[in-house]
PDB file of C-alpha atoms in Angstrom:
ATOM      1  CA  UNK A   1     -27.242  -7.070 -19.765  1.00 49.00           C
ATOM      2  CA  UNK A   2     -25.271  -9.531 -19.098  1.00 51.00           C
ATOM      3  CA  UNK A   3     -26.776 -12.757 -20.418  1.00 46.00           C
ATOM      4  CA  UNK A   4     -26.121 -17.137 -20.485  1.00 45.00           C
ATOM      5  CA  UNK A   5     -28.517 -20.000 -21.872  1.00 50.00           C
ATOM      6  CA  UNK A   6     -31.655 -20.701 -20.713  1.00 55.00           C
ATOM      7  CA  UNK A   7     -35.252 -18.111 -18.912  1.00 69.00           C
ATOM      8  CA  UNK A   8     -34.436 -18.260 -15.357  1.00 87.00           C
ATOM      9  CA  UNK A   9     -34.257 -15.906 -12.523  1.00 90.00           C
ATOM     10  CA  UNK A  10     -30.586 -14.064 -12.932  1.00 94.00           C
ATOM     11  CA  UNK A  11     -28.107 -14.644  -9.752  1.00 95.00           C
ATOM     12  CA  UNK A  12     -26.877 -11.176  -8.128  1.00 96.00           C
ATOM     13  CA  UNK A  13     -22.938 -11.230  -7.701  1.00 97.00           C
ATOM     14  CA  UNK A  14     -20.067  -8.125  -7.575  1.00 97.00           C
ATOM     15  CA  UNK A  15     -16.973  -7.468  -6.553  1.00 97.00           C
ATOM     16  CA  UNK A  16     -15.502  -4.159  -5.529  1.00 96.00           C
ATOM     17  CA  UNK A  17     -11.645  -2.377  -5.464  1.00 94.00           C
ATOM     18  CA  UNK A  18     -11.542   0.669  -3.142  1.00 89.00           C
ATOM     19  CA  UNK A  19      -9.459   3.544  -4.061  1.00 81.00           C
ATOM     20  CA  UNK A  20      -8.504   6.576  -2.597  1.00 70.00           C
ATOM     21  CA  UNK A  21     -10.744   9.158  -1.078  1.00 67.00           C
ATOM     22  CA  UNK A  22     -13.652   6.735  -0.627  1.00 78.00           C
ATOM     23  CA  UNK A  23     -14.265   5.919  -3.984  1.00 83.00           C
ATOM     24  CA  UNK A  24     -15.342   2.054  -5.051  1.00 92.00           C
ATOM     25  CA  UNK A  25     -15.461   0.620  -8.350  1.00 94.00           C
ATOM     26  CA  UNK A  26     -17.685  -1.900  -8.336  1.00 97.00           C
ATOM     27  CA  UNK A  27     -17.563  -4.914 -10.897  1.00 96.00           C
ATOM     28  CA  UNK A  28     -20.899  -6.419 -11.576  1.00 96.00           C
ATOM     29  CA  UNK A  29     -20.425 -10.436 -11.815  1.00 96.00           C
ATOM     30  CA  UNK A  30     -24.070 -11.339 -11.987  1.00 96.00           C
ATOM     31  CA  UNK A  31     -24.768 -14.365 -13.815  1.00 95.00           C
ATOM     32  CA  UNK A  32     -28.172 -14.127 -16.329  1.00 92.00           C
ATOM     33  CA  UNK A  33     -30.314 -12.629 -18.516  1.00 92.00           C
ATOM     34  CA  UNK A  34     -31.472  -9.141 -16.341  1.00 94.00           C
ATOM     35  CA  UNK A  35     -33.612  -6.595 -16.645  1.00 94.00           C
ATOM     36  CA  UNK A  36     -32.568  -4.428 -14.272  1.00 96.00           C
ATOM     37  CA  UNK A  37     -29.736  -4.265 -11.667  1.00 97.00           C
ATOM     38  CA  UNK A  38     -30.296  -1.618  -8.484  1.00 97.00           C
ATOM     39  CA  UNK A  39     -27.535  -1.134  -5.937  1.00 98.00           C
ATOM     40  CA  UNK A  40     -28.015   0.180  -2.269  1.00 97.00           C
ATOM     41  CA  UNK A  41     -24.811   1.905  -1.300  1.00 97.00           C
ATOM     42  CA  UNK A  42     -25.506   1.776   2.593  1.00 96.00           C
ATOM     43  CA  UNK A  43     -24.907   5.957   3.074  1.00 92.00           C
ATOM     44  CA  UNK A  44     -28.598   7.072   1.398  1.00 92.00           C
ATOM     45  CA  UNK A  45     -27.671   6.619  -2.445  1.00 93.00           C
ATOM     46  CA  UNK A  46     -28.216   4.263  -5.095  1.00 96.00           C
ATOM     47  CA  UNK A  47     -27.455   3.061  -8.392  1.00 96.00           C
ATOM     48  CA  UNK A  48     -28.940   1.525 -11.352  1.00 96.00           C
ATOM     49  CA  UNK A  49     -25.716   1.328 -13.594  1.00 96.00           C
ATOM     50  CA  UNK A  50     -23.722  -2.132 -14.372  1.00 96.00           C
ATOM     51  CA  UNK A  51     -20.951  -1.011 -13.267  1.00 96.00           C
ATOM     52  CA  UNK A  52     -21.039   2.241 -11.239  1.00 95.00           C
ATOM     53  CA  UNK A  53     -18.413   4.066  -9.199  1.00 92.00           C
ATOM     54  CA  UNK A  54     -19.129   5.149  -6.145  1.00 91.00           C
ATOM     55  CA  UNK A  55     -17.574   7.714  -3.526  1.00 84.00           C
ATOM     56  CA  UNK A  56     -18.463   7.761   0.279  1.00 85.00           C
ATOM     57  CA  UNK A  57     -17.672  10.995   2.249  1.00 75.00           C
ATOM     58  CA  UNK A  58     -16.904   9.177   5.568  1.00 79.00           C
ATOM     59  CA  UNK A  59     -15.199   6.308   6.693  1.00 83.00           C
ATOM     60  CA  UNK A  60     -17.295   3.054   7.873  1.00 88.00           C
ATOM     61  CA  UNK A  61     -18.291  -1.025   7.451  1.00 93.00           C
ATOM     62  CA  UNK A  62     -20.820  -0.316   4.688  1.00 96.00           C
ATOM     63  CA  UNK A  63     -23.275  -3.287   3.556  1.00 97.00           C
ATOM     64  CA  UNK A  64     -23.938  -2.884  -0.189  1.00 98.00           C
ATOM     65  CA  UNK A  65     -26.699  -4.091  -2.055  1.00 98.00           C
ATOM     66  CA  UNK A  66     -26.895  -5.898  -5.237  1.00 98.00           C
ATOM     67  CA  UNK A  67     -30.368  -6.844  -7.445  1.00 97.00           C
ATOM     68  CA  UNK A  68     -30.835  -8.281 -10.398  1.00 96.00           C
ATOM     69  CA  UNK A  69     -33.943  -8.628 -12.067  1.00 95.00           C
ATOM     70  CA  UNK A  70     -35.780 -10.125 -15.209  1.00 94.00           C
ATOM     71  CA  UNK A  71     -39.658 -11.576 -15.906  1.00 91.00           C
ATOM     72  CA  UNK A  72     -38.637 -14.631 -14.002  1.00 91.00           C
ATOM     73  CA  UNK A  73     -37.913 -13.291 -10.468  1.00 94.00           C
ATOM     74  CA  UNK A  74     -35.144 -11.609  -8.453  1.00 95.00           C
ATOM     75  CA  UNK A  75     -31.941 -12.441  -6.371  1.00 96.00           C
ATOM     76  CA  UNK A  76     -30.048 -10.086  -4.321  1.00 96.00           C
ATOM     77  CA  UNK A  77     -26.473 -10.233  -2.533  1.00 97.00           C
ATOM     78  CA  UNK A  78     -24.960  -8.152   0.446  1.00 97.00           C
ATOM     79  CA  UNK A  79     -21.162  -7.487   0.546  1.00 97.00           C
ATOM     80  CA  UNK A  80     -19.513  -5.116   2.966  1.00 96.00           C
ATOM     81  CA  UNK A  81     -17.184  -2.546   2.283  1.00 95.00           C
ATOM     82  CA  UNK A  82     -14.351  -1.018   4.501  1.00 92.00           C
ATOM     83  CA  UNK A  83     -14.097   2.498   4.151  1.00 87.00           C
ATOM     84  CA  UNK A  84     -10.413   3.515   5.919  1.00 80.00           C
ATOM     85  CA  UNK A  85      -9.899   7.065   6.420  1.00 71.00           C
ATOM     86  CA  UNK A  86      -6.004   7.623   5.272  1.00 67.00           C
ATOM     87  CA  UNK A  87      -3.375  10.397   4.870  1.00 67.00           C
ATOM     88  CA  UNK A  88      -4.599  13.282   3.475  1.00 72.00           C
ATOM     89  CA  UNK A  89      -4.535  14.384  -0.646  1.00 72.00           C
ATOM     90  CA  UNK A  90      -2.679  17.203  -0.949  1.00 73.00           C
ATOM     91  CA  UNK A  91      -3.766  20.153  -3.660  1.00 85.00           C
ATOM     92  CA  UNK A  92      -1.173  19.326  -6.163  1.00 84.00           C
ATOM     93  CA  UNK A  93       1.182  21.878  -7.153  1.00 90.00           C
ATOM     94  CA  UNK A  94       0.108  24.231  -4.280  1.00 94.00           C
ATOM     95  CA  UNK A  95       1.096  24.693  -1.516  1.00 93.00           C
ATOM     96  CA  UNK A  96       0.760  22.229   1.909  1.00 91.00           C
ATOM     97  CA  UNK A  97       0.237  22.650   5.493  1.00 91.00           C
ATOM     98  CA  UNK A  98       0.399  19.481   7.516  1.00 86.00           C
ATOM     99  CA  UNK A  99      -2.034  21.724   9.916  1.00 90.00           C
ATOM    100  CA  UNK A 100      -4.562  22.673   7.614  1.00 92.00           C
ATOM    101  CA  UNK A 101      -8.367  21.447   8.059  1.00 91.00           C
ATOM    102  CA  UNK A 102      -9.199  23.411   4.908  1.00 93.00           C
ATOM    103  CA  UNK A 103      -7.843  25.793   2.044  1.00 96.00           C
ATOM    104  CA  UNK A 104      -9.001  28.929   0.087  1.00 96.00           C
ATOM    105  CA  UNK A 105      -6.280  29.521  -3.023  1.00 96.00           C
ATOM    106  CA  UNK A 106      -6.358  32.281  -5.234  1.00 96.00           C
ATOM    107  CA  UNK A 107      -4.398  32.139  -8.108  1.00 96.00           C
ATOM    108  CA  UNK A 108      -3.028  34.435 -10.613  1.00 96.00           C
ATOM    109  CA  UNK A 109      -1.683  32.845 -13.622  1.00 96.00           C
ATOM    110  CA  UNK A 110       0.452  35.364 -15.489  1.00 95.00           C
ATOM    111  CA  UNK A 111       2.233  34.793 -18.871  1.00 94.00           C
ATOM    112  CA  UNK A 112       4.748  37.926 -20.053  1.00 94.00           C
ATOM    113  CA  UNK A 113       5.803  38.948 -22.901  1.00 91.00           C
ATOM    114  CA  UNK A 114       8.236  36.543 -24.769  1.00 86.00           C
ATOM    115  CA  UNK A 115      12.112  38.315 -24.557  1.00 85.00           C
ATOM    116  CA  UNK A 116      10.053  41.288 -22.003  1.00 89.00           C
ATOM    117  CA  UNK A 117      10.638  39.503 -18.776  1.00 88.00           C
ATOM    118  CA  UNK A 118       8.284  42.326 -16.649  1.00 90.00           C
ATOM    119  CA  UNK A 119       6.180  43.098 -19.512  1.00 92.00           C
ATOM    120  CA  UNK A 120       2.346  40.977 -18.313  1.00 92.00           C
ATOM    121  CA  UNK A 121       1.065  40.119 -21.569  1.00 93.00           C
ATOM    122  CA  UNK A 122      -1.879  38.101 -20.161  1.00 93.00           C
ATOM    123  CA  UNK A 123      -3.099  37.439 -16.537  1.00 94.00           C
ATOM    124  CA  UNK A 124      -6.465  35.006 -15.624  1.00 94.00           C
ATOM    125  CA  UNK A 125      -7.500  34.032 -12.184  1.00 95.00           C
ATOM    126  CA  UNK A 126      -8.091  30.466 -10.694  1.00 95.00           C
ATOM    127  CA  UNK A 127      -9.477  29.520  -7.214  1.00 96.00           C
ATOM    128  CA  UNK A 128      -9.441  26.438  -5.468  1.00 97.00           C
ATOM    129  CA  UNK A 129     -11.054  25.254  -1.949  1.00 96.00           C
ATOM    130  CA  UNK A 130     -11.080  22.282  -0.787  1.00 94.00           C
ATOM    131  CA  UNK A 131     -12.034  21.247   3.093  1.00 93.00           C
ATOM    132  CA  UNK A 132     -11.094  17.904   4.829  1.00 89.00           C
ATOM    133  CA  UNK A 133     -13.611  16.101   7.542  1.00 81.00           C
ATOM    134  CA  UNK A 134     -12.182  14.195  10.408  1.00 73.00           C
ATOM    135  CA  UNK A 135     -10.569  11.120   8.506  1.00 72.00           C
ATOM    136  CA  UNK A 136      -9.137  13.289   5.559  1.00 79.00           C
ATOM    137  CA  UNK A 137     -12.277  13.399   3.153  1.00 83.00           C
ATOM    138  CA  UNK A 138     -12.511  16.415   1.415  1.00 87.00           C
ATOM    139  CA  UNK A 139     -16.235  17.213   2.225  1.00 86.00           C
ATOM    140  CA  UNK A 140     -19.478  18.850   0.275  1.00 88.00           C
ATOM    141  CA  UNK A 141     -19.285  22.379   0.800  1.00 92.00           C
ATOM    142  CA  UNK A 142     -22.553  22.974  -0.376  1.00 93.00           C
ATOM    143  CA  UNK A 143     -22.267  26.540  -3.199  1.00 95.00           C
ATOM    144  CA  UNK A 144     -18.504  28.177  -2.614  1.00 97.00           C
ATOM    145  CA  UNK A 145     -17.647  31.416  -5.330  1.00 96.00           C
ATOM    146  CA  UNK A 146     -15.152  34.135  -4.952  1.00 95.00           C
ATOM    147  CA  UNK A 147     -15.102  37.598  -5.497  1.00 93.00           C
ATOM    148  CA  UNK A 148     -18.798  36.298  -7.045  1.00 92.00           C
ATOM    149  CA  UNK A 149     -17.730  33.665  -9.189  1.00 93.00           C
ATOM    150  CA  UNK A 150     -19.338  30.675  -8.429  1.00 96.00           C
ATOM    151  CA  UNK A 151     -16.547  27.505  -8.093  1.00 97.00           C
ATOM    152  CA  UNK A 152     -17.478  23.915  -9.970  1.00 96.00           C
ATOM    153  CA  UNK A 153     -17.562  21.359  -7.064  1.00 94.00           C
ATOM    154  CA  UNK A 154     -15.217  18.453  -8.571  1.00 90.00           C
ATOM    155  CA  UNK A 155     -16.100  14.027  -8.038  1.00 80.00           C
ATOM    156  CA  UNK A 156     -13.807  14.111  -5.208  1.00 82.00           C
ATOM    157  CA  UNK A 157     -14.942  17.784  -3.595  1.00 88.00           C
ATOM    158  CA  UNK A 158     -12.755  20.056  -4.344  1.00 93.00           C
ATOM    159  CA  UNK A 159     -14.128  23.363  -6.340  1.00 96.00           C
ATOM    160  CA  UNK A 160     -12.641  24.641  -8.440  1.00 96.00           C
ATOM    161  CA  UNK A 161     -12.899  27.782 -10.619  1.00 95.00           C
ATOM    162  CA  UNK A 162     -10.553  29.380 -14.126  1.00 94.00           C
ATOM    163  CA  UNK A 163     -10.977  32.327 -16.140  1.00 93.00           C
ATOM    164  CA  UNK A 164     -10.756  31.728 -19.905  1.00 88.00           C
ATOM    165  CA  UNK A 165      -9.530  35.027 -20.217  1.00 87.00           C
ATOM    166  CA  UNK A 166      -7.766  38.030 -18.376  1.00 87.00           C
ATOM    167  CA  UNK A 167     -10.929  39.419 -18.078  1.00 86.00           C
ATOM    168  CA  UNK A 168     -11.190  37.859 -14.274  1.00 90.00           C
ATOM    169  CA  UNK A 169      -8.216  37.988 -11.930  1.00 92.00           C
ATOM    170  CA  UNK A 170      -7.152  38.554  -7.840  1.00 92.00           C
ATOM    171  CA  UNK A 171      -6.390  42.609  -7.592  1.00 87.00           C
ATOM    172  CA  UNK A 172      -6.432  43.624  -3.753  1.00 82.00           C
ATOM    173  CA  UNK A 173      -9.554  41.845  -2.384  1.00 88.00           C
ATOM    174  CA  UNK A 174     -11.234  38.472  -2.690  1.00 93.00           C
ATOM    175  CA  UNK A 175     -14.610  37.461  -0.946  1.00 94.00           C
ATOM    176  CA  UNK A 176     -14.894  34.508  -0.301  1.00 96.00           C
ATOM    177  CA  UNK A 177     -18.759  32.426   0.055  1.00 96.00           C
ATOM    178  CA  UNK A 178     -18.640  28.943   1.109  1.00 96.00           C
ATOM    179  CA  UNK A 179     -22.172  27.961   2.491  1.00 94.00           C
ATOM    180  CA  UNK A 180     -21.297  24.970   4.561  1.00 88.00           C
ATOM    181  CA  UNK A 181     -21.786  21.290   5.633  1.00 78.00           C
ATOM    182  CA  UNK A 182     -20.527  18.302   6.888  1.00 72.00           C
ATOM    183  CA  UNK A 183     -19.879  20.471  10.185  1.00 78.00           C
ATOM    184  CA  UNK A 184     -18.572  22.985   8.937  1.00 89.00           C
ATOM    185  CA  UNK A 185     -20.695  26.603   9.229  1.00 91.00           C
ATOM    186  CA  UNK A 186     -21.054  29.108   6.500  1.00 93.00           C
ATOM    187  CA  UNK A 187     -17.668  31.474   5.904  1.00 92.00           C
ATOM    188  CA  UNK A 188     -18.368  34.093   4.530  1.00 93.00           C
ATOM    189  CA  UNK A 189     -14.995  36.413   4.423  1.00 92.00           C
ATOM    190  CA  UNK A 190     -13.248  39.571   3.008  1.00 91.00           C
ATOM    191  CA  UNK A 191      -9.468  39.021   2.513  1.00 87.00           C
ATOM    192  CA  UNK A 192      -7.261  41.891   1.671  1.00 83.00           C
ATOM    193  CA  UNK A 193      -3.623  41.270   0.710  1.00 81.00           C
ATOM    194  CA  UNK A 194      -1.118  42.489  -1.354  1.00 84.00           C
ATOM    195  CA  UNK A 195      -0.561  39.849  -3.749  1.00 87.00           C
ATOM    196  CA  UNK A 196       2.900  38.243  -4.227  1.00 93.00           C
ATOM    197  CA  UNK A 197       4.481  39.897  -7.370  1.00 93.00           C
ATOM    198  CA  UNK A 198       6.900  38.065  -9.767  1.00 95.00           C
ATOM    199  CA  UNK A 199       8.778  38.669 -13.262  1.00 94.00           C
ATOM    200  CA  UNK A 200       9.171  36.489 -16.144  1.00 93.00           C
ATOM    201  CA  UNK A 201      10.495  32.752 -15.713  1.00 93.00           C
ATOM    202  CA  UNK A 202      15.139  32.211 -16.496  1.00 92.00           C
ATOM    203  CA  UNK A 203      15.033  28.566 -17.797  1.00 91.00           C
ATOM    204  CA  UNK A 204      16.880  26.583 -20.320  1.00 95.00           C
ATOM    205  CA  UNK A 205      13.956  25.370 -22.657  1.00 96.00           C
ATOM    206  CA  UNK A 206      15.900  21.695 -22.347  1.00 97.00           C
ATOM    207  CA  UNK A 207      16.623  20.048 -19.228  1.00 97.00           C
ATOM    208  CA  UNK A 208      19.364  17.747 -19.366  1.00 96.00           C
ATOM    209  CA  UNK A 209      18.686  15.108 -16.800  1.00 96.00           C
ATOM    210  CA  UNK A 210      22.420  14.616 -16.572  1.00 95.00           C
ATOM    211  CA  UNK A 211      23.798  17.399 -14.968  1.00 96.00           C
ATOM    212  CA  UNK A 212      22.375  20.256 -13.267  1.00 96.00           C
ATOM    213  CA  UNK A 213      19.300  22.020 -14.200  1.00 97.00           C
ATOM    214  CA  UNK A 214      18.652  25.960 -12.323  1.00 96.00           C
ATOM    215  CA  UNK A 215      15.269  27.665 -12.583  1.00 95.00           C
ATOM    216  CA  UNK A 216      14.960  31.027 -11.730  1.00 95.00           C
ATOM    217  CA  UNK A 217      13.000  34.627 -12.271  1.00 94.00           C
ATOM    218  CA  UNK A 218      14.404  37.218 -13.423  1.00 93.00           C
ATOM    219  CA  UNK A 219      14.304  39.323  -9.727  1.00 91.00           C
ATOM    220  CA  UNK A 220      13.084  38.292  -6.337  1.00 92.00           C
ATOM    221  CA  UNK A 221       9.346  38.222  -5.451  1.00 93.00           C
ATOM    222  CA  UNK A 222       7.751  40.341  -3.689  1.00 93.00           C
ATOM    223  CA  UNK A 223       4.910  40.159  -1.419  1.00 94.00           C
ATOM    224  CA  UNK A 224       5.979  36.259  -0.803  1.00 95.00           C
ATOM    225  CA  UNK A 225       6.462  34.250   2.045  1.00 95.00           C
ATOM    226  CA  UNK A 226       8.222  31.458   0.217  1.00 96.00           C
ATOM    227  CA  UNK A 227       8.333  30.099  -3.297  1.00 97.00           C
ATOM    228  CA  UNK A 228       7.697  27.039  -5.248  1.00 97.00           C
ATOM    229  CA  UNK A 229       9.831  25.434  -8.060  1.00 97.00           C
ATOM    230  CA  UNK A 230       8.029  22.809 -10.509  1.00 97.00           C
ATOM    231  CA  UNK A 231       8.626  20.616 -13.525  1.00 97.00           C
ATOM    232  CA  UNK A 232       4.866  19.456 -14.662  1.00 96.00           C
ATOM    233  CA  UNK A 233       4.278  17.521 -17.198  1.00 96.00           C
ATOM    234  CA  UNK A 234       1.869  18.625 -20.424  1.00 95.00           C
ATOM    235  CA  UNK A 235      -1.205  18.252 -18.361  1.00 93.00           C
ATOM    236  CA  UNK A 236       0.010  20.036 -15.336  1.00 91.00           C
ATOM    237  CA  UNK A 237       0.888  17.433 -13.344  1.00 92.00           C
ATOM    238  CA  UNK A 238       3.489  18.014 -11.011  1.00 95.00           C
ATOM    239  CA  UNK A 239       6.982  15.947 -10.733  1.00 96.00           C
ATOM    240  CA  UNK A 240       8.832  17.431  -8.935  1.00 96.00           C
ATOM    241  CA  UNK A 241       8.284  20.550  -6.369  1.00 95.00           C
ATOM    242  CA  UNK A 242      10.944  22.065  -4.502  1.00 95.00           C
ATOM    243  CA  UNK A 243      10.331  25.181  -2.163  1.00 95.00           C
ATOM    244  CA  UNK A 244      12.277  28.158  -1.248  1.00 94.00           C
ATOM    245  CA  UNK A 245      12.028  31.522   0.731  1.00 91.00           C
ATOM    246  CA  UNK A 246      11.104  34.681  -1.193  1.00 90.00           C
ATOM    247  CA  UNK A 247      14.860  35.909  -0.329  1.00 89.00           C
ATOM    248  CA  UNK A 248      16.173  33.269  -3.217  1.00 88.00           C
ATOM    249  CA  UNK A 249      15.088  33.527  -7.095  1.00 91.00           C
ATOM    250  CA  UNK A 250      16.406  30.067  -8.323  1.00 94.00           C
ATOM    251  CA  UNK A 251      16.348  27.005  -7.077  1.00 96.00           C
ATOM    252  CA  UNK A 252      18.920  24.047  -8.754  1.00 96.00           C
ATOM    253  CA  UNK A 253      17.469  20.969  -9.778  1.00 97.00           C
ATOM    254  CA  UNK A 254      19.821  17.447  -8.987  1.00 96.00           C
ATOM    255  CA  UNK A 255      20.745  15.313 -11.776  1.00 96.00           C
ATOM    256  CA  UNK A 256      19.776  12.763  -8.741  1.00 95.00           C
ATOM    257  CA  UNK A 257      16.712  14.746  -8.363  1.00 96.00           C
ATOM    258  CA  UNK A 258      16.106  14.566 -12.413  1.00 96.00           C
ATOM    259  CA  UNK A 259      17.331  11.198 -12.993  1.00 95.00           C
ATOM    260  CA  UNK A 260      13.280  10.545 -11.472  1.00 93.00           C
ATOM    261  CA  UNK A 261      11.703  12.127 -14.782  1.00 95.00           C
ATOM    262  CA  UNK A 262      10.913  10.673 -18.503  1.00 95.00           C
ATOM    263  CA  UNK A 263      11.730  11.709 -21.716  1.00 96.00           C
ATOM    264  CA  UNK A 264       9.413  13.753 -23.752  1.00 96.00           C
ATOM    265  CA  UNK A 265       7.397  17.277 -23.488  1.00 97.00           C
ATOM    266  CA  UNK A 266       7.147  18.866 -20.663  1.00 97.00           C
ATOM    267  CA  UNK A 267       6.438  22.281 -18.344  1.00 97.00           C
ATOM    268  CA  UNK A 268       8.481  24.405 -15.820  1.00 97.00           C
ATOM    269  CA  UNK A 269       6.937  26.873 -13.588  1.00 97.00           C
ATOM    270  CA  UNK A 270       7.836  28.996 -10.542  1.00 97.00           C
ATOM    271  CA  UNK A 271       4.816  30.075  -7.981  1.00 97.00           C
ATOM    272  CA  UNK A 272       5.131  32.223  -5.320  1.00 97.00           C
ATOM    273  CA  UNK A 273       3.158  32.366  -2.621  1.00 96.00           C
ATOM    274  CA  UNK A 274       1.326  34.143   0.680  1.00 95.00           C
ATOM    275  CA  UNK A 275      -1.089  32.991   3.638  1.00 95.00           C
ATOM    276  CA  UNK A 276      -3.167  34.121   6.471  1.00 93.00           C
ATOM    277  CA  UNK A 277      -5.300  31.746   8.425  1.00 94.00           C
ATOM    278  CA  UNK A 278      -8.574  31.542  10.516  1.00 91.00           C
ATOM    279  CA  UNK A 279      -9.762  29.402  13.429  1.00 92.00           C
ATOM    280  CA  UNK A 280     -13.959  28.040  12.649  1.00 89.00           C
ATOM    281  CA  UNK A 281     -15.269  26.015  15.002  1.00 86.00           C
ATOM    282  CA  UNK A 282     -11.735  24.447  16.390  1.00 87.00           C
ATOM    283  CA  UNK A 283     -10.547  24.376  12.659  1.00 89.00           C
ATOM    284  CA  UNK A 284      -7.717  26.264  10.484  1.00 93.00           C
ATOM    285  CA  UNK A 285      -8.281  27.468   7.229  1.00 95.00           C
ATOM    286  CA  UNK A 286      -5.902  28.837   5.181  1.00 96.00           C
ATOM    287  CA  UNK A 287      -5.797  31.916   3.208  1.00 95.00           C
ATOM    288  CA  UNK A 288      -3.455  31.494  -0.444  1.00 96.00           C
ATOM    289  CA  UNK A 289      -2.883  33.907  -2.370  1.00 96.00           C
ATOM    290  CA  UNK A 290      -0.705  32.987  -5.293  1.00 96.00           C
ATOM    291  CA  UNK A 291       0.843  34.188  -8.412  1.00 96.00           C
ATOM    292  CA  UNK A 292       2.486  31.918 -10.936  1.00 96.00           C
ATOM    293  CA  UNK A 293       4.073  31.679 -14.630  1.00 96.00           C
ATOM    294  CA  UNK A 294       5.066  28.376 -16.857  1.00 95.00           C
ATOM    295  CA  UNK A 295       7.350  27.827 -19.504  1.00 95.00           C
ATOM    296  CA  UNK A 296       7.161  24.837 -22.050  1.00 96.00           C
ATOM    297  CA  UNK A 297      10.619  22.552 -22.150  1.00 97.00           C
ATOM    298  CA  UNK A 298      11.663  19.503 -22.723  1.00 97.00           C
ATOM    299  CA  UNK A 299      13.329  16.354 -21.222  1.00 97.00           C
ATOM    300  CA  UNK A 300      16.283  14.632 -23.023  1.00 95.00           C
TER     301      UNK A 300
END
């Protein structure tokens, strides 16, 4: 509860900060002894939180109402929040296509036996799905699954699945199901594609920002359209990403590129991918198959 002196009806007030992808942080600045807050977001949703965070799925001008109540009365205030469609958010660390209306990504994350770049120690499957609306927000698609495994819906309306071990990974076929929504129909598609094949990474465990750093595979990838060479922080956020076609097996990061990095522990990753597309209701959906491997490094 928010407090001030005296036993009077509260005075409702709030501020708001609009972030990317329709997310708004609401800051309650009401005055008085308050027993209950009611937020009405003008999109069919409401909240009883003191300082809610709300995501709008469509752009527009919304009249947000806050009601503050106590035993002596209530007060309300209405303020407008302007949600504007912006640049499309990429699915960080994955291939990006400027004409994509949606992505269905199936990834095999591979760990090789140390010292044996062609001997697989572990492999696990991951899946990621994101479809855009006409103003570049990710949309709610209901239930989404890959080969029978249900993906979890994230706060930004992307869908993810990550196998905890090698009991689940992608082989020759992916059976996708998307319930649909936000003008997308139900999608049931089976894609049978040769998976990208890669070997272990050749790398220096120390990245010296003052000179060139080479990241390479032990051989050319196969069944790949292109390869991403990436440097990430320890949480997996991509710091640098460069793409080469599959006729190359390495990339040289220049000192100019590396100078943007901060010293500390990090990871390097090589991700090979191929893709296919199909059109549904005049929207272009990309099916992307990925194979990746990574290693720990230190940036100095």
